[in-house]
Amino acid sequence: MPTPAISVAMSVYNGERFLAAAIESILGQTFGDFEFLILDDGSRDGTAALIHDYAARDARIRPIIRENRGLIVSLNQLLGEARAPIIARMDADDISHPQRFEKQHAFLSANPDYGVVGSWTEDIDEQGRPYRVLGHDHPRDHDEFMAAIETRGPLLCHPVAMYRRDLVRAVGGYHAAFRHCEDLDLWLRLAGVTRLCSLPERLLLYRHYAEQVSSRHATEQQIGAAVSHLAYRERAAGRPDPTENLTQLPPIDELDALFGRPGVSREVRSYVAPGLLYSKAGLGDHGFDLLVRHLHEGGAHDGMWRTVARLVRFGDPVRAARLATTLALTTLRAA
């Protein structure tokens, strides 16, 4: 078979709910020279049957059905099995605009110095209705991308990314240690070898719902993001990246030893704490203890009293009382 221009890489785990709309948005692309790799990562719902049904209708679909091994293993397997020089990422709960591939492939063809291109997104809820999100759109060129790294702004939306396969494989693909933020770690590693940006067009409908990874693993995702930025600074300074060969990140209190200097663990808690203030999942798991530790280490109180009220609304008066007590004690100590 001739080599396609694009390999679409989608990993699915129990994704039956939104999968049909995601697949149809790919099959309806105006740029049709692609193979569509859909990897079922051990789903227990009707995902596999749905994939086989679509594969029987469209020969571009290559189904991969196997036991559960996790997203990062799946993404690296898709990288290895892709035949095209360009990879288009796609998630099973989002919807691609019909001209997404056409516009992104044209950009990469016209800009060989760019290895990755994303796009702006339109946010929707589980019913497909507009979903309001505060924050900035993704960087439109590489200079904006590098500036966003320094301000810890959004870099690039993973399910709408299109990238050069060999570049990603050359930097080691997706690293197992950065579970739930494997894309951020990848963008930061690629920033040292290529240019990255997003087209200023909304070429993906990005879905928000309670069961998605960013909702269920808020604290772990925030910790991984903080460590990935620390690793980026090590590489930028010409020092070895201590996370390069890790299969999982150590506990926060062991990060000083990992990076070989004091204060790293405290810096990570300081980075993560503000991002947990509005997260019901983060305040409900071990993120709450991280928040309290951050305050005892002299962390800022900005927004913390409102979080006390928020915990009451979340139905957790015990943690609300503990946070209020911590705020009072640390305020007295600082006086």
XYZ file of C-alpha atoms in Angstrom:
335
model
C 0.000 0.000 0.000
C 1.262 3.539 -0.693
C 2.502 5.497 2.324
C -0.204 7.905 3.526
C 0.573 11.557 4.151
C -0.793 11.440 7.724
C -1.199 8.774 10.394
C -4.032 9.606 12.786
C -3.239 8.302 16.281
C -6.157 7.701 18.662
C -6.047 5.659 21.867
C -9.378 4.757 23.475
C -10.274 3.335 26.870
C -13.978 2.830 27.622
C -14.723 5.617 25.155
C -17.949 4.298 23.623
C -19.961 7.325 24.768
C -18.386 9.906 22.425
C -16.372 7.706 20.063
C -18.683 7.692 17.034
C -18.714 11.492 16.750
C -14.903 11.591 17.076
C -14.387 8.951 14.366
C -16.867 10.559 11.982
C -15.139 13.932 12.352
C -11.912 12.309 11.123
C -13.519 10.401 8.283
C -15.145 13.657 7.160
C -11.864 15.553 6.706
C -11.378 17.462 3.465
C -7.784 16.110 3.415
C -8.320 12.390 2.990
C -4.808 10.961 2.480
C -4.432 9.337 5.893
C -4.473 6.072 7.777
C -6.495 6.040 10.985
C -4.956 4.005 13.807
C -7.500 3.411 16.596
C -6.061 1.533 19.577
C -8.532 0.049 22.051
C -6.598 -0.066 25.340
C -8.526 -2.931 26.951
C -11.939 -1.287 27.075
C -14.742 -3.068 28.928
C -17.608 -1.317 27.140
C -18.643 -1.426 23.486
C -15.578 0.420 22.199
C -13.988 -2.532 20.362
C -17.204 -3.440 18.565
C -17.688 0.166 17.481
C -14.124 0.354 16.124
C -14.584 -2.872 14.149
C -17.875 -1.595 12.749
C -16.259 1.593 11.411
C -13.199 -0.319 10.136
C -15.503 -2.534 8.065
C -16.878 0.588 6.394
C -13.636 2.519 5.785
C -10.362 0.841 4.814
C -8.303 3.743 6.152
C -9.046 2.592 9.715
C -6.479 0.223 11.269
C -7.931 -1.198 14.495
C -5.555 -2.308 17.257
C -7.361 -4.241 20.008
C -5.433 -5.444 23.044
C -5.348 -5.576 26.854
C -5.055 -2.443 28.980
C -1.526 -1.002 29.248
C -2.222 2.691 29.822
C -2.210 5.803 27.675
C 1.535 6.452 27.487
C 2.319 2.901 26.352
C -0.507 3.234 23.821
C 0.743 6.541 22.433
C 4.260 5.165 21.994
C 2.871 2.053 20.303
C 0.917 4.246 17.890
C 4.106 6.185 17.143
C 5.866 2.924 16.348
C 3.097 1.555 14.122
C 2.402 4.764 12.181
C 3.505 4.603 8.536
C 3.222 8.299 7.664
C 5.874 10.964 8.378
C 3.217 13.180 9.967
C 1.150 12.191 13.019
C -2.223 13.772 13.788
C -3.334 13.216 17.372
C -6.988 12.783 18.186
C -8.910 11.896 21.340
C -12.037 9.787 21.464
C -14.175 12.461 23.113
C -13.412 15.458 20.867
C -14.545 16.553 17.400
C -12.240 17.782 14.621
C -13.271 20.550 12.229
C -13.528 19.191 8.633
C -10.611 21.348 7.426
C -8.316 20.609 10.376
C -5.947 18.226 8.531
C -5.942 20.321 5.361
C -4.857 23.460 7.199
C -2.353 21.863 9.559
C -0.679 19.748 6.869
C -0.385 22.815 4.627
C 1.288 24.713 7.464
C 3.872 21.978 8.127
C 4.571 21.665 4.382
C 5.174 25.424 4.100
C 7.179 25.699 7.345
C 9.822 22.939 7.551
C 11.362 24.572 10.636
C 8.201 23.795 12.596
C 7.900 20.285 14.006
C 4.549 20.657 15.749
C 1.401 22.612 14.962
C -1.817 22.670 16.972
C -4.782 24.992 16.784
C -7.091 26.981 18.982
C -10.105 25.076 20.280
C -13.757 25.593 21.007
C -14.815 24.227 24.402
C -17.985 22.155 24.769
C -19.656 20.165 27.537
C -20.787 16.547 27.441
C -23.959 17.503 25.562
C -22.003 19.495 22.976
C -23.081 22.871 24.349
C -20.635 25.801 24.710
C -18.475 25.459 27.832
C -16.979 28.612 29.292
C -13.267 28.446 30.030
C -11.184 31.300 31.365
C -7.655 31.734 30.079
C -5.590 32.533 27.026
C -5.573 30.864 23.630
C -2.531 28.819 22.647
C 0.603 30.524 21.224
C 0.393 31.489 17.532
C 4.120 31.274 16.780
C 7.290 29.931 18.344
C 8.232 33.181 20.065
C 4.855 33.233 21.809
C 5.325 29.553 22.655
C 8.673 30.194 24.360
C 7.209 33.172 26.242
C 4.321 30.979 27.436
C 6.805 28.494 28.889
C 8.240 31.230 31.100
C 4.810 32.390 32.313
C 3.517 28.815 32.741
C 0.757 29.559 30.231
C -1.025 27.027 28.001
C 1.313 25.653 25.334
C -0.504 23.349 22.925
C -3.687 21.244 23.024
C -2.659 17.594 22.670
C -5.687 16.127 20.799
C -5.392 18.747 18.050
C -1.614 18.425 17.643
C -0.019 17.440 14.346
C 3.709 16.664 14.418
C 6.607 15.143 12.533
C 6.903 11.525 13.650
C 10.696 11.230 13.477
C 11.243 14.336 15.613
C 9.058 12.960 18.400
C 10.731 9.574 18.243
C 14.181 11.226 18.290
C 13.452 12.843 21.690
C 12.212 9.560 23.135
C 8.490 9.781 22.503
C 6.212 10.039 25.508
C 7.921 9.569 28.882
C 6.287 7.163 31.311
C 7.121 9.250 34.395
C 4.798 12.081 33.349
C 1.484 10.271 33.592
C -1.479 12.592 32.943
C 0.799 15.384 31.644
C 2.833 13.410 29.111
C 2.006 15.940 26.403
C 3.354 18.941 28.350
C 6.620 17.114 29.033
C 6.882 16.252 25.320
C 6.310 19.864 24.181
C 8.957 21.104 26.615
C 11.477 18.560 25.330
C 10.661 19.361 21.702
C 11.093 23.100 22.350
C 14.836 22.467 22.465
C 14.994 20.927 18.978
C 12.204 22.431 16.857
C 9.588 25.185 16.628
C 6.005 24.791 17.873
C 2.816 26.835 17.526
C -0.955 26.683 17.078
C -3.007 27.987 14.185
C -5.270 30.842 15.343
C -8.371 28.991 14.178
C -10.731 26.836 16.255
C -10.196 23.485 14.540
C -11.251 21.216 17.426
C -14.274 20.974 19.689
C -12.656 20.105 23.042
C -15.023 18.324 25.405
C -15.203 18.839 29.191
C -16.899 16.325 31.487
C -16.453 14.932 34.990
C -14.852 11.606 34.011
C -12.001 13.000 31.891
C -8.405 12.617 33.081
C -7.847 16.293 33.905
C -10.805 16.164 36.307
C -10.015 12.811 37.954
C -6.243 13.265 38.383
C -5.909 16.993 39.015
C -3.237 16.820 41.715
C -1.004 14.283 39.975
C -1.294 16.272 36.747
C -0.304 19.515 38.478
C 2.679 17.889 40.208
C 3.865 16.371 36.929
C 3.539 19.755 35.208
C 5.655 21.406 37.887
C 8.388 18.754 37.619
C 8.358 18.900 33.808
C 9.055 22.643 33.980
C 11.903 22.029 36.432
C 13.366 19.423 34.052
C 13.046 21.924 31.180
C 15.065 24.491 33.164
C 17.774 21.897 33.829
C 18.093 21.158 30.110
C 18.000 24.857 29.193
C 20.874 25.472 31.619
C 22.933 22.713 30.035
C 22.541 20.359 33.001
C 21.439 16.700 32.787
C 17.709 16.056 33.043
C 17.268 13.891 36.182
C 13.816 12.739 35.004
C 15.006 11.407 31.640
C 15.098 7.722 32.541
C 12.438 7.598 35.243
C 9.421 5.338 34.855
C 7.563 7.237 37.574
C 8.099 10.433 39.536
C 9.235 10.093 43.162
C 7.237 11.563 46.070
C 7.518 15.344 46.325
C 9.761 15.174 49.418
C 12.369 13.233 47.396
C 12.663 15.849 44.640
C 15.463 17.775 46.400
C 17.610 14.634 46.211
C 16.576 13.936 42.607
C 17.539 17.430 41.412
C 20.559 17.662 43.713
C 19.663 20.882 45.512
C 17.463 22.017 48.413
C 14.153 23.814 47.917
C 12.850 21.868 44.907
C 10.112 20.082 46.870
C 8.929 23.362 48.333
C 8.989 24.994 44.901
C 6.773 22.237 43.488
C 4.242 22.637 46.284
C 4.250 26.392 45.704
C 3.569 25.812 42.001
C 0.807 23.255 42.535
C -1.123 24.820 45.423
C -2.790 27.724 43.525
C -4.008 25.343 40.838
C -5.894 23.255 43.400
C -7.976 26.055 44.909
C -10.855 25.593 42.440
C -10.497 21.840 41.887
C -13.053 19.685 43.662
C -11.059 16.574 42.761
C -7.760 18.089 43.891
C -9.162 19.324 47.199
C -10.735 15.930 47.756
C -7.578 13.855 47.294
C -3.989 14.216 48.548
C -3.865 17.689 47.035
C -5.468 19.017 50.210
C -2.529 17.845 52.345
C -0.154 19.432 49.823
C -2.070 22.705 50.201
C -1.800 22.622 53.999
C 1.926 21.804 53.833
C 2.399 24.732 51.434
C 0.810 27.111 53.966
C 2.978 25.812 56.809
C 6.014 26.488 54.610
C 5.019 30.147 54.377
C 2.951 29.958 51.192
C 0.720 32.858 50.164
C -2.833 33.003 51.512
C -4.293 34.501 48.326
C -7.717 32.975 47.663
C -7.426 30.516 50.550
C -10.322 31.848 52.653
C -12.617 31.562 49.645
C -11.451 27.968 49.353
C -12.682 27.364 52.912
C -16.166 28.397 51.777
C -15.762 26.323 48.631
C -14.983 23.191 50.669
C -18.201 23.739 52.631
C -20.122 23.937 49.354
C -18.361 20.761 48.209
C -19.782 19.028 51.288
C -16.476 18.696 53.175
C -16.817 20.733 56.406
C -14.002 18.797 58.135
C -11.407 19.896 55.576
C -12.920 23.376 55.540
C -12.362 23.630 59.306
C -8.821 22.253 59.023
C -7.929 24.766 56.303
C -9.421 27.646 58.321
C -7.382 26.593 61.379
C -4.204 26.363 59.288
C -4.809 29.826 57.840
C -5.344 31.304 61.295
C -2.236 29.664 62.748
C 0.037 30.619 59.866
C -1.278 34.183 59.948
C -0.435 34.465 63.669
C 2.974 32.949 63.071
C 3.741 35.515 60.352
C 2.579 38.465 62.479
